[in-house]
mmCIF file of C-alpha atoms in Angstrom:
data_model
loop_
_atom_site.group_PDB
_atom_site.id
_atom_site.type_symbol
_atom_site.label_atom_id
_atom_site.label_comp_id
_atom_site.label_asym_id
_atom_site.label_seq_id
_atom_site.Cartn_x
_atom_site.Cartn_y
_atom_site.Cartn_z
ATOM 1 C CA MET A 8 70.869 92.110 18.820
ATOM 2 C CA SER A 9 72.627 95.841 18.628
ATOM 3 C CA ALA A 10 76.208 96.479 18.956
ATOM 4 C CA ALA A 11 75.679 98.129 22.075
ATOM 5 C CA LEU A 12 76.034 94.431 23.168
ATOM 6 C CA GLY A 13 79.535 94.170 23.308
ATOM 7 C CA LEU A 14 81.955 93.124 25.611
ATOM 8 C CA LYS A 15 81.527 96.091 27.392
ATOM 9 C CA ALA A 16 78.755 94.998 29.703
ATOM 10 C CA LYS A 17 78.091 95.283 33.098
ATOM 11 C CA PRO A 18 79.581 92.820 35.473
ATOM 12 C CA ILE A 19 77.246 90.123 36.474
ATOM 13 C CA ALA A 20 79.178 89.662 39.950
ATOM 14 C CA THR A 21 80.212 92.037 42.125
ATOM 15 C CA GLU A 22 83.110 92.238 45.069
ATOM 16 C CA PRO A 23 80.864 92.422 48.979
ATOM 17 C CA THR A 24 80.427 95.438 50.523
ATOM 18 C CA GLU A 25 82.336 94.135 53.061
ATOM 19 C CA ASP A 26 85.949 92.800 52.731
ATOM 20 C CA ASP A 27 85.778 89.577 53.956
ATOM 21 C CA SER A 28 89.787 89.667 54.493
ATOM 22 C CA ASP A 29 89.418 92.965 56.233
ATOM 23 C CA ILE A 30 87.055 90.515 58.389
ATOM 24 C CA SER A 31 89.293 88.091 58.723
ATOM 25 C CA VAL A 32 92.388 90.231 59.801
ATOM 26 C CA LEU A 33 90.794 92.360 62.464
ATOM 27 C CA ILE A 34 89.663 88.808 63.945
ATOM 28 C CA ASN A 35 92.931 87.077 63.765
ATOM 29 C CA ARG A 36 94.435 90.394 65.114
ATOM 30 C CA LEU A 37 92.370 90.195 68.206
ATOM 31 C CA THR A 38 92.954 86.680 68.542
ATOM 32 C CA ALA A 39 96.503 87.168 68.661
ATOM 33 C CA GLU A 40 96.147 90.183 71.327
ATOM 34 C CA VAL A 41 94.146 87.892 73.497
ATOM 35 C CA ASN A 42 96.522 85.152 73.065
ATOM 36 C CA GLN A 43 99.298 87.623 74.342
ATOM 37 C CA ILE A 44 97.178 89.312 77.369
ATOM 38 C CA ALA A 45 96.960 85.401 78.753
ATOM 39 C CA VAL A 46 100.522 84.881 78.366
ATOM 40 C CA ASP A 47 101.787 87.947 79.442
ATOM 41 C CA LYS A 48 99.025 87.534 82.589
ATOM 42 C CA THR A 49 100.253 83.793 83.163
ATOM 43 C CA LYS A 50 103.740 84.854 83.485
ATOM 44 C CA SER A 51 102.960 87.788 86.003
ATOM 45 C CA ILE A 52 101.023 85.049 87.800
ATOM 46 C CA GLN A 53 104.339 82.913 87.867
ATOM 47 C CA GLN A 54 106.713 85.767 88.964
ATOM 48 C CA ILE A 55 104.200 86.138 92.064
ATOM 49 C CA THR A 56 104.458 82.387 92.882
ATOM 50 C CA ASN A 57 107.845 82.270 92.573
ATOM 51 C CA GLN A 58 107.966 85.531 94.820
ATOM 52 C CA MET A 59 105.635 83.629 97.333
ATOM 53 C CA LYS A 60 108.205 80.575 97.189
ATOM 54 C CA MET A 61 110.940 82.237 97.604
ATOM 55 C CA LEU A 62 109.057 83.752 100.915
ATOM 56 C CA ALA A 63 107.908 80.546 102.104
ATOM 57 C CA LEU A 64 111.480 79.313 101.812
ATOM 58 C CA ASN A 65 113.007 82.108 103.637
ATOM 59 C CA ALA A 66 110.367 81.802 106.564
ATOM 60 C CA LEU A 67 111.216 77.708 106.699
ATOM 61 C CA ILE A 68 114.754 78.595 106.984
ATOM 62 C CA GLU A 69 114.139 81.222 109.883
ATOM 63 C CA SER A 70 111.999 78.503 111.610
ATOM 64 C CA SER A 71 114.320 76.169 111.808
ATOM 65 C CA ARG A 72 117.044 78.592 113.393
ATOM 66 C CA ALA A 73 114.014 79.591 116.073
ATOM 67 C CA GLY A 74 113.693 75.989 116.957
ATOM 68 C CA ALA A 75 110.427 74.627 118.545
ATOM 69 C CA GLN A 76 109.030 78.168 118.643
ATOM 70 C CA GLY A 77 109.348 78.638 114.838
ATOM 71 C CA ALA A 78 107.808 75.113 114.160
ATOM 72 C CA GLY A 79 104.253 76.504 113.825
ATOM 73 C CA PHE A 80 105.373 79.386 111.304
ATOM 74 C CA ALA A 81 107.245 76.004 109.950
ATOM 75 C CA VAL A 82 104.001 74.693 108.786
ATOM 76 C CA VAL A 83 102.352 78.010 107.499
ATOM 77 C CA ALA A 84 105.565 78.522 105.363
ATOM 78 C CA GLN A 85 105.511 74.820 103.923
ATOM 79 C CA GLU A 86 101.681 75.736 103.378
ATOM 80 C CA VAL A 87 102.378 79.015 101.428
ATOM 81 C CA ARG A 88 104.820 77.372 99.497
ATOM 82 C CA GLY A 89 102.447 74.277 98.193
ATOM 83 C CA VAL A 90 99.592 77.062 97.770
ATOM 84 C CA GLY A 91 102.279 78.987 95.233
ATOM 85 C CA GLN A 92 103.154 75.350 93.798
ATOM 86 C CA GLN A 93 99.640 75.008 92.907
ATOM 87 C CA VAL A 94 98.780 78.515 91.443
ATOM 88 C CA GLU A 95 102.090 77.757 89.495
ATOM 89 C CA THR A 96 100.841 74.708 87.681
ATOM 90 C CA ILE A 97 97.350 76.132 87.115
ATOM 91 C CA ALA A 98 98.728 79.309 85.816
ATOM 92 C CA ARG A 99 100.846 77.036 83.454
ATOM 93 C CA GLU A 100 98.135 74.677 82.330
ATOM 94 C CA LEU A 101 95.980 78.260 82.024
ATOM 95 C CA GLU A 102 98.612 79.172 79.563
ATOM 96 C CA THR A 103 98.818 75.961 77.565
ATOM 97 C CA GLN A 104 95.296 75.347 77.038
ATOM 98 C CA LEU A 105 94.723 79.244 76.255
ATOM 99 C CA THR A 106 97.883 79.214 73.791
ATOM 100 C CA LYS A 107 96.278 75.899 71.903
ATOM 101 C CA ARG A 108 92.809 77.195 71.828
ATOM 102 C CA THR A 109 93.324 80.655 70.368
ATOM 103 C CA GLY A 110 96.448 78.560 67.796
ATOM 104 C CA ASP A 111 93.465 76.610 66.873
ATOM 105 C CA LEU A 112 91.055 79.660 66.513
ATOM 106 C CA VAL A 113 93.851 81.494 64.231
ATOM 107 C CA SER A 114 94.236 78.066 62.194
ATOM 108 C CA SER A 115 90.463 78.049 61.820
ATOM 109 C CA ILE A 116 89.874 81.703 60.979
ATOM 110 C CA GLU A 117 92.754 81.137 58.558
ATOM 111 C CA ARG A 118 91.147 78.468 56.691
ATOM 112 C CA MET A 119 88.015 79.770 56.452
ATOM 113 C CA SER A 120 89.319 83.441 54.876
ATOM 114 C CA GLN A 121 91.472 81.197 52.333
ATOM 115 C CA ARG A 122 88.134 79.049 51.898
ATOM 116 C CA SER A 123 85.762 82.248 51.532
ATOM 117 C CA ARG A 124 88.876 83.990 48.852
ATOM 118 C CA GLY A 125 88.349 81.307 46.727
ATOM 119 C CA GLU A 126 84.899 80.726 46.363
ATOM 120 C CA ARG A 127 85.005 84.284 45.695
ATOM 121 C CA MET A 128 87.888 83.793 42.925
ATOM 122 C CA VAL A 129 85.530 81.212 41.430
ATOM 123 C CA ASP A 130 82.719 83.638 41.300
ATOM 124 C CA LEU A 131 84.346 85.945 39.907
ATOM 125 C CA SER A 132 85.888 83.238 37.106
ATOM 126 C CA LEU A 133 82.077 82.552 36.637
ATOM 127 C CA ASN A 134 81.749 86.256 36.363
ATOM 128 C CA ALA A 135 84.128 86.448 33.040
ATOM 129 C CA ILE A 136 83.315 83.339 31.181
ATOM 130 C CA GLU A 137 79.673 84.214 31.653
ATOM 131 C CA LEU A 138 80.227 87.730 30.219
ATOM 132 C CA ILE A 139 81.738 86.296 27.119
ATOM 133 C CA ASP A 140 79.224 83.662 26.925
ATOM 134 C CA ARG A 141 76.450 86.436 26.833
ATOM 135 C CA ASN A 142 78.377 88.242 24.494
ATOM 136 C CA LEU A 143 78.957 85.289 21.970
ATOM 137 C CA TYR A 144 75.208 84.311 21.903
ATOM 138 C CA GLU A 145 74.861 87.645 20.301
ATOM 139 C CA ARG A 146 77.377 86.671 18.000
ATOM 140 C CA THR A 147 75.575 82.993 16.822
ATOM 141 C CA CYS A 148 72.194 85.469 16.376
ATOM 142 C CA ASP A 149 73.859 88.265 14.362
ATOM 143 C CA VAL A 150 75.280 85.599 11.807
ATOM 144 C CA ARG A 151 72.097 83.597 11.661
ATOM 145 C CA TRP A 152 69.879 86.810 11.374
ATOM 146 C CA TRP A 153 72.481 88.347 8.162
ATOM 147 C CA ALA A 154 72.932 85.220 6.462
ATOM 148 C CA THR A 155 68.848 85.710 5.216
ATOM 149 C CA ASP A 156 69.615 89.579 4.066
ATOM 150 C CA SER A 157 68.326 89.557 0.742
ATOM 151 C CA ALA A 158 71.454 91.312 -0.637
ATOM 152 C CA VAL A 159 73.397 88.343 0.985
ATOM 153 C CA VAL A 160 71.351 85.447 -0.569
ATOM 154 C CA ASP A 161 70.961 87.318 -4.011
ATOM 155 C CA CYS A 162 74.749 87.651 -4.115
ATOM 156 C CA ALA A 163 75.175 84.028 -3.103
ATOM 157 C CA ALA A 164 72.637 82.740 -5.420
ATOM 158 C CA GLU A 165 74.282 84.859 -8.379
ATOM 159 C CA PRO A 166 77.812 86.601 -7.627
ATOM 160 C CA SER A 167 77.022 89.302 -10.621
ATOM 161 C CA PRO A 168 79.526 92.485 -10.330
ATOM 162 C CA ALA A 169 76.058 94.145 -8.970
ATOM 163 C CA ALA A 170 75.399 91.914 -6.686
ATOM 164 C CA VAL A 171 78.797 91.582 -5.299
ATOM 165 C CA ASN A 172 78.688 95.128 -4.837
ATOM 166 C CA HIS A 173 75.244 95.843 -3.458
ATOM 167 C CA ALA A 174 76.122 92.963 -1.081
ATOM 168 C CA SER A 175 79.444 94.155 -0.069
ATOM 169 C CA GLN A 176 77.695 97.799 0.360
ATOM 170 C CA ARG A 177 75.312 96.252 2.804
ATOM 171 C CA LEU A 178 77.953 94.232 4.927
ATOM 172 C CA GLY A 179 79.676 97.818 5.013
ATOM 173 C CA VAL A 180 76.428 98.999 6.707
ATOM 174 C CA ILE A 181 76.042 96.403 9.498
ATOM 175 C CA LEU A 182 79.849 96.888 9.980
ATOM 176 C CA GLY A 183 79.469 100.746 10.464
ATOM 177 C CA ALA A 184 76.747 99.941 13.642
ATOM 178 C CA TYR A 185 78.598 96.600 14.883
ATOM 179 C CA THR A 186 81.669 97.791 15.886
ATOM 180 C CA VAL A 187 82.692 94.327 17.012
ATOM 181 C CA TYR A 188 83.712 93.150 13.942
ATOM 182 C CA LEU A 189 86.708 93.323 11.783
ATOM 183 C CA ASP A 190 85.115 92.251 8.803
ATOM 184 C CA LEU A 191 82.142 89.792 6.911
ATOM 185 C CA TRP A 192 82.785 87.532 4.065
ATOM 186 C CA LEU A 193 80.376 86.066 1.897
ATOM 187 C CA CYS A 194 81.306 82.751 0.456
ATOM 188 C CA ASP A 195 80.156 80.366 -2.212
ATOM 189 C CA LEU A 196 80.082 76.644 -1.564
ATOM 190 C CA ASP A 197 83.849 76.012 -2.935
ATOM 191 C CA GLY A 198 84.981 78.600 0.021
ATOM 192 C CA ASN A 199 85.893 81.510 -2.474
ATOM 193 C CA VAL A 200 85.265 84.681 -0.830
ATOM 194 C CA ILE A 201 82.933 86.672 -3.184
ATOM 195 C CA ALA A 202 82.131 90.039 -1.302
ATOM 196 C CA ASN A 203 83.128 91.385 1.994
ATOM 197 C CA GLY A 204 82.314 94.349 4.259
ATOM 198 C CA ARG A 205 85.462 96.371 4.654
ATOM 199 C CA ALA A 206 87.106 95.913 0.914
ATOM 200 C CA ASP A 207 88.928 98.790 0.991
ATOM 201 C CA ARG A 208 90.861 97.933 4.135
ATOM 202 C CA PHE A 209 91.111 93.532 3.405
ATOM 203 C CA ARG A 210 91.437 92.791 0.127
ATOM 204 C CA VAL A 211 89.901 89.254 0.616
ATOM 205 C CA VAL A 212 87.791 88.680 -2.405
ATOM 206 C CA GLY A 213 88.603 85.713 -4.734
ATOM 207 C CA GLN A 214 90.728 84.395 -1.723
ATOM 208 C CA ASN A 215 90.029 80.383 -0.562
ATOM 209 C CA VAL A 216 89.093 79.487 2.583
ATOM 210 C CA ALA A 217 88.042 76.005 1.749
ATOM 211 C CA HIS A 218 90.714 74.593 3.889
ATOM 212 C CA THR A 219 89.680 76.592 7.379
ATOM 213 C CA LYS A 220 87.951 74.194 9.672
ATOM 214 C CA TRP A 221 85.267 76.289 10.460
ATOM 215 C CA PHE A 222 84.464 77.091 6.795
ATOM 216 C CA ARG A 223 84.292 72.899 6.445
ATOM 217 C CA GLU A 224 81.802 73.063 9.311
ATOM 218 C CA ALA A 225 79.626 75.393 8.047
ATOM 219 C CA ARG A 226 79.498 74.019 4.546
ATOM 220 C CA SER A 227 78.144 70.981 6.471
ATOM 221 C CA LEU A 228 75.473 72.618 8.747
ATOM 222 C CA ARG A 229 71.872 71.011 7.954
ATOM 223 C CA SER A 230 69.715 74.154 8.363
ATOM 224 C CA GLY A 231 69.604 78.074 8.514
ATOM 225 C CA ASP A 232 69.100 77.915 12.217
ATOM 226 C CA ASP A 233 72.544 76.157 12.889
ATOM 227 C CA TYR A 234 75.547 77.801 12.982
ATOM 228 C CA VAL A 235 79.217 77.288 13.432
ATOM 229 C CA ALA A 236 81.090 78.936 16.251
ATOM 230 C CA GLY A 237 85.042 78.747 15.782
ATOM 231 C CA ASP A 238 88.059 78.975 18.270
ATOM 232 C CA VAL A 239 90.172 82.218 18.981
ATOM 233 C CA GLU A 240 92.866 82.171 16.027
ATOM 234 C CA ASN A 241 94.900 84.629 14.001
ATOM 235 C CA GLN A 242 93.462 85.644 11.417
ATOM 236 C CA PRO A 243 96.150 86.062 8.332
ATOM 237 C CA LEU A 244 94.042 87.929 5.427
ATOM 238 C CA LEU A 245 92.780 90.076 8.403
ATOM 239 C CA GLY A 246 96.140 91.159 9.172
ATOM 240 C CA ASN A 247 97.004 88.295 11.444
ATOM 241 C CA ALA A 248 94.276 90.127 13.796
ATOM 242 C CA GLN A 249 93.085 87.668 16.756
ATOM 243 C CA VAL A 250 89.278 87.035 16.085
ATOM 244 C CA ALA A 251 86.301 84.549 16.658
ATOM 245 C CA THR A 252 84.863 83.362 13.746
ATOM 246 C CA TYR A 253 81.043 82.784 13.741
ATOM 247 C CA CYS A 254 79.421 80.922 10.659
ATOM 248 C CA ALA A 255 76.066 80.317 9.048
ATOM 249 C CA SER A 256 74.853 78.679 5.861
ATOM 250 C CA VAL A 257 73.113 81.057 3.250
ATOM 251 C CA ARG A 258 69.782 79.480 1.946
ATOM 252 C CA ALA A 259 67.757 79.775 -1.174
ATOM 253 C CA GLY A 260 65.096 82.178 -0.535
ATOM 254 C CA GLY A 261 66.733 82.985 2.953
ATOM 255 C CA GLN A 262 64.597 80.271 4.398
ATOM 256 C CA ALA A 263 66.022 78.238 7.114
ATOM 257 C CA ASN A 264 65.070 74.733 4.810
ATOM 258 C CA GLY A 265 66.094 75.828 1.730
ATOM 259 C CA ALA A 266 69.191 74.540 -0.380
ATOM 260 C CA PRO A 267 72.380 75.938 0.723
ATOM 261 C CA ILE A 268 74.210 78.446 -1.834
ATOM 262 C CA GLY A 269 76.613 80.125 0.396
ATOM 263 C CA VAL A 270 78.288 80.494 3.697
ATOM 264 C CA LEU A 271 78.667 83.800 5.435
ATOM 265 C CA ALA A 272 81.503 84.140 8.217
ATOM 266 C CA ILE A 273 81.633 86.565 10.368
ATOM 267 C CA HIS A 274 85.068 87.697 12.305
ATOM 268 C CA PHE A 275 84.677 88.778 15.892
ATOM 269 C CA ASP A 276 87.426 91.119 16.884
ATOM 270 C CA TRP A 277 88.525 89.177 19.781
ATOM 271 C CA GLU A 278 91.713 90.777 21.313
ATOM 272 C CA PRO A 279 90.449 94.634 22.376
ATOM 273 C CA GLN A 280 87.000 93.045 23.198
ATOM 274 C CA ALA A 281 88.096 90.145 25.369
ATOM 275 C CA ARG A 282 91.075 92.516 26.795
ATOM 276 C CA ALA A 283 88.093 94.436 28.277
ATOM 277 C CA ILE A 284 86.490 91.742 29.981
ATOM 278 C CA VAL A 285 89.453 90.151 31.804
ATOM 279 C CA GLN A 286 90.802 93.657 33.028
ATOM 280 C CA GLY A 287 87.260 94.328 34.270
ATOM 281 C CA VAL A 288 87.179 91.710 36.569
ATOM 282 C CA ARG A 289 87.111 93.187 39.910
ATOM 283 C CA VAL A 290 90.012 91.401 42.136
ATOM 284 C CA GLY A 291 91.332 93.134 44.985
ATOM 285 C CA ASP A 292 94.876 95.272 44.371
ATOM 286 C CA ASN A 293 96.279 93.188 47.297
ATOM 287 C CA ASP A 294 95.213 89.707 45.509
ATOM 288 C CA LYS A 295 97.935 89.959 42.727
ATOM 289 C CA ALA A 296 95.501 88.061 40.754
ATOM 290 C CA ARG A 297 96.124 87.235 36.742
ATOM 291 C CA VAL A 298 92.482 86.658 35.112
ATOM 292 C CA LEU A 299 92.634 84.427 32.211
ATOM 293 C CA LEU A 300 90.184 83.214 29.880
ATOM 294 C CA VAL A 301 91.351 79.586 28.566
ATOM 295 C CA ASP A 302 89.970 77.383 25.670
ATOM 296 C CA SER A 303 89.128 73.470 25.894
ATOM 297 C CA ASN A 304 92.761 72.584 25.350
ATOM 298 C CA PHE A 305 93.576 75.275 27.759
ATOM 299 C CA ARG A 306 95.380 77.641 25.930
ATOM 300 C CA VAL A 307 95.451 81.024 26.919
ATOM 301 C CA ILE A 308 92.768 83.234 24.955
ATOM 302 C CA ALA A 309 92.950 86.644 27.069
ATOM 303 C CA ALA A 310 94.786 87.684 29.739
ATOM 304 C CA SER A 311 94.752 90.292 31.973
ATOM 305 C CA ASP A 312 98.473 90.997 32.078
ATOM 306 C CA GLY A 313 97.933 90.485 27.867
ATOM 307 C CA GLN A 314 100.775 87.769 28.125
ATOM 308 C CA GLY A 315 100.808 84.296 26.447
ATOM 309 C CA ILE A 316 97.941 85.055 24.599
ATOM 310 C CA LEU A 317 97.404 81.810 21.869
ATOM 311 C CA SER A 318 101.120 80.897 23.060
ATOM 312 C CA GLU A 319 100.623 79.518 26.724
ATOM 313 C CA ARG A 320 98.788 76.518 28.083
ATOM 314 C CA VAL A 321 97.861 76.685 31.902
ATOM 315 C CA SER A 322 97.614 73.487 34.118
ATOM 316 C CA LEU A 323 94.817 73.170 35.567
ATOM 317 C CA SER A 324 93.816 70.413 38.407
ATOM 318 C CA LEU A 325 90.079 69.831 37.211
ATOM 319 C CA ASN A 326 90.088 66.690 39.322
ATOM 320 C CA GLY A 327 86.482 66.258 37.408
ATOM 321 C CA GLN A 328 84.807 69.376 38.580
ATOM 322 C CA ARG A 329 83.428 72.148 36.422
ATOM 323 C CA SER A 330 84.280 75.047 39.010
ATOM 324 C CA GLY A 331 86.527 75.238 42.319
ATOM 325 C CA PHE A 332 89.993 76.483 43.465
ATOM 326 C CA TYR A 333 93.200 74.671 44.796
ATOM 327 C CA HIS A 334 96.357 76.208 45.826
ATOM 328 C CA GLU A 335 99.333 75.369 44.563
ATOM 329 C CA ARG A 336 102.596 73.856 46.645
ATOM 330 C CA ASN A 337 104.069 77.388 46.174
ATOM 331 C CA GLY A 338 101.045 79.106 47.894
ATOM 332 C CA THR A 339 99.643 80.272 44.641
ATOM 333 C CA LEU A 340 95.909 79.705 44.389
ATOM 334 C CA VAL A 341 94.063 79.105 41.256
ATOM 335 C CA ALA A 342 90.168 79.447 40.843
ATOM 336 C CA PHE A 343 88.318 78.312 37.733
ATOM 337 C CA HIS A 344 84.738 78.184 36.367
ATOM 338 C CA ALA A 345 83.799 76.043 32.899
ATOM 339 C CA THR A 346 81.796 77.875 30.458
ATOM 340 C CA PRO A 347 78.133 77.645 31.593
ATOM 341 C CA GLY A 348 76.418 78.587 27.898
ATOM 342 C CA TYR A 349 74.091 80.956 27.368
ATOM 343 C CA GLU A 350 70.716 80.031 25.732
ATOM 344 C CA THR A 351 71.376 78.382 22.522
ATOM 345 C CA TYR A 352 75.103 79.221 22.331
ATOM 346 C CA ARG A 353 76.496 75.881 24.594
ATOM 347 C CA GLY A 354 80.123 77.524 24.826
ATOM 348 C CA LEU A 355 83.204 75.477 23.348
ATOM 349 C CA GLY A 356 84.151 74.120 26.908
ATOM 350 C CA TRP A 357 85.913 77.368 27.825
ATOM 351 C CA TYR A 358 87.019 78.480 31.483
ATOM 352 C CA GLY A 359 87.376 81.273 33.328
ATOM 353 C CA VAL A 360 90.658 81.097 35.396
ATOM 354 C CA ILE A 361 91.856 83.338 38.036
ATOM 355 C CA VAL A 362 95.554 82.921 39.171
ATOM 356 C CA CYS A 363 97.039 84.344 42.644
ATOM 357 C CA THR A 364 100.544 84.478 43.362
ATOM 358 C CA ALA A 365 101.371 84.251 46.832
#
């Protein structure tokens, strides 16, 4: 559970070694060339048969002028004219059938290409949300571990000036090693902050946080093995920074089944960590993709373009699925994957989403 396990972990999913879209483009081009060759050749055949029919017509005219002597030649000219007509019919049928089949092939390849692209974007959506899950699992481990620290337990039990000073120093040491956090707060059971790790930067001691959702939930935890994972929010007491707050109950003697004596809240520095994830997803340069993380209410909590964070809501057509992709009427591709969770971290119903404009 080291700070090195922040959100800059190596991506799980990678792009295929050979771009599927390049293959489909090649096949489409070759199919179009075959189609054009077929059209050109049938037109050449039609031109030749037209010449044959014209020669046969001229021969019939000349044979009629020759009278009885040209009767035999007239039969041959008529047969040549008939053969020319048959060849022309065959050529037209060939052109029609080849054009239809190459057209069907192009359409089939296009559908396969779209499906392949959509499935790839779903995989990359999973990549993004899975990286978040694995790293936030570490946050849940951190808070439960640090809630048993002797300095934290002693301060929660008896918040004397010396105990508060020692706990603050200890929390500061932790922050020096774990750079993914903005601050760590130790609260009493009434919601008063009694110690924090960055007292020189955030003057939060004495503030009351009893009204917050994460504190109320933490106050009700049944044991030291449980935790609270809060939604991403702007925290006014931390300069309105975007944070994800994780909590555990501090218990007597540092024992999981001890009586609750306080709450430890750790504030994960969300924005830079999440930005590294969504901007690190390996979509192609030609995909015109916007990579998002959205919460259970489809509120944007991270965006590769930095837009709409905590203010925009995405309209997802899930159709009861946890993952999938679809095309909107304007041709935009939308791919999504729900949080799978990791180990004891169940996730909060978040989604990885990739939107590719047409």
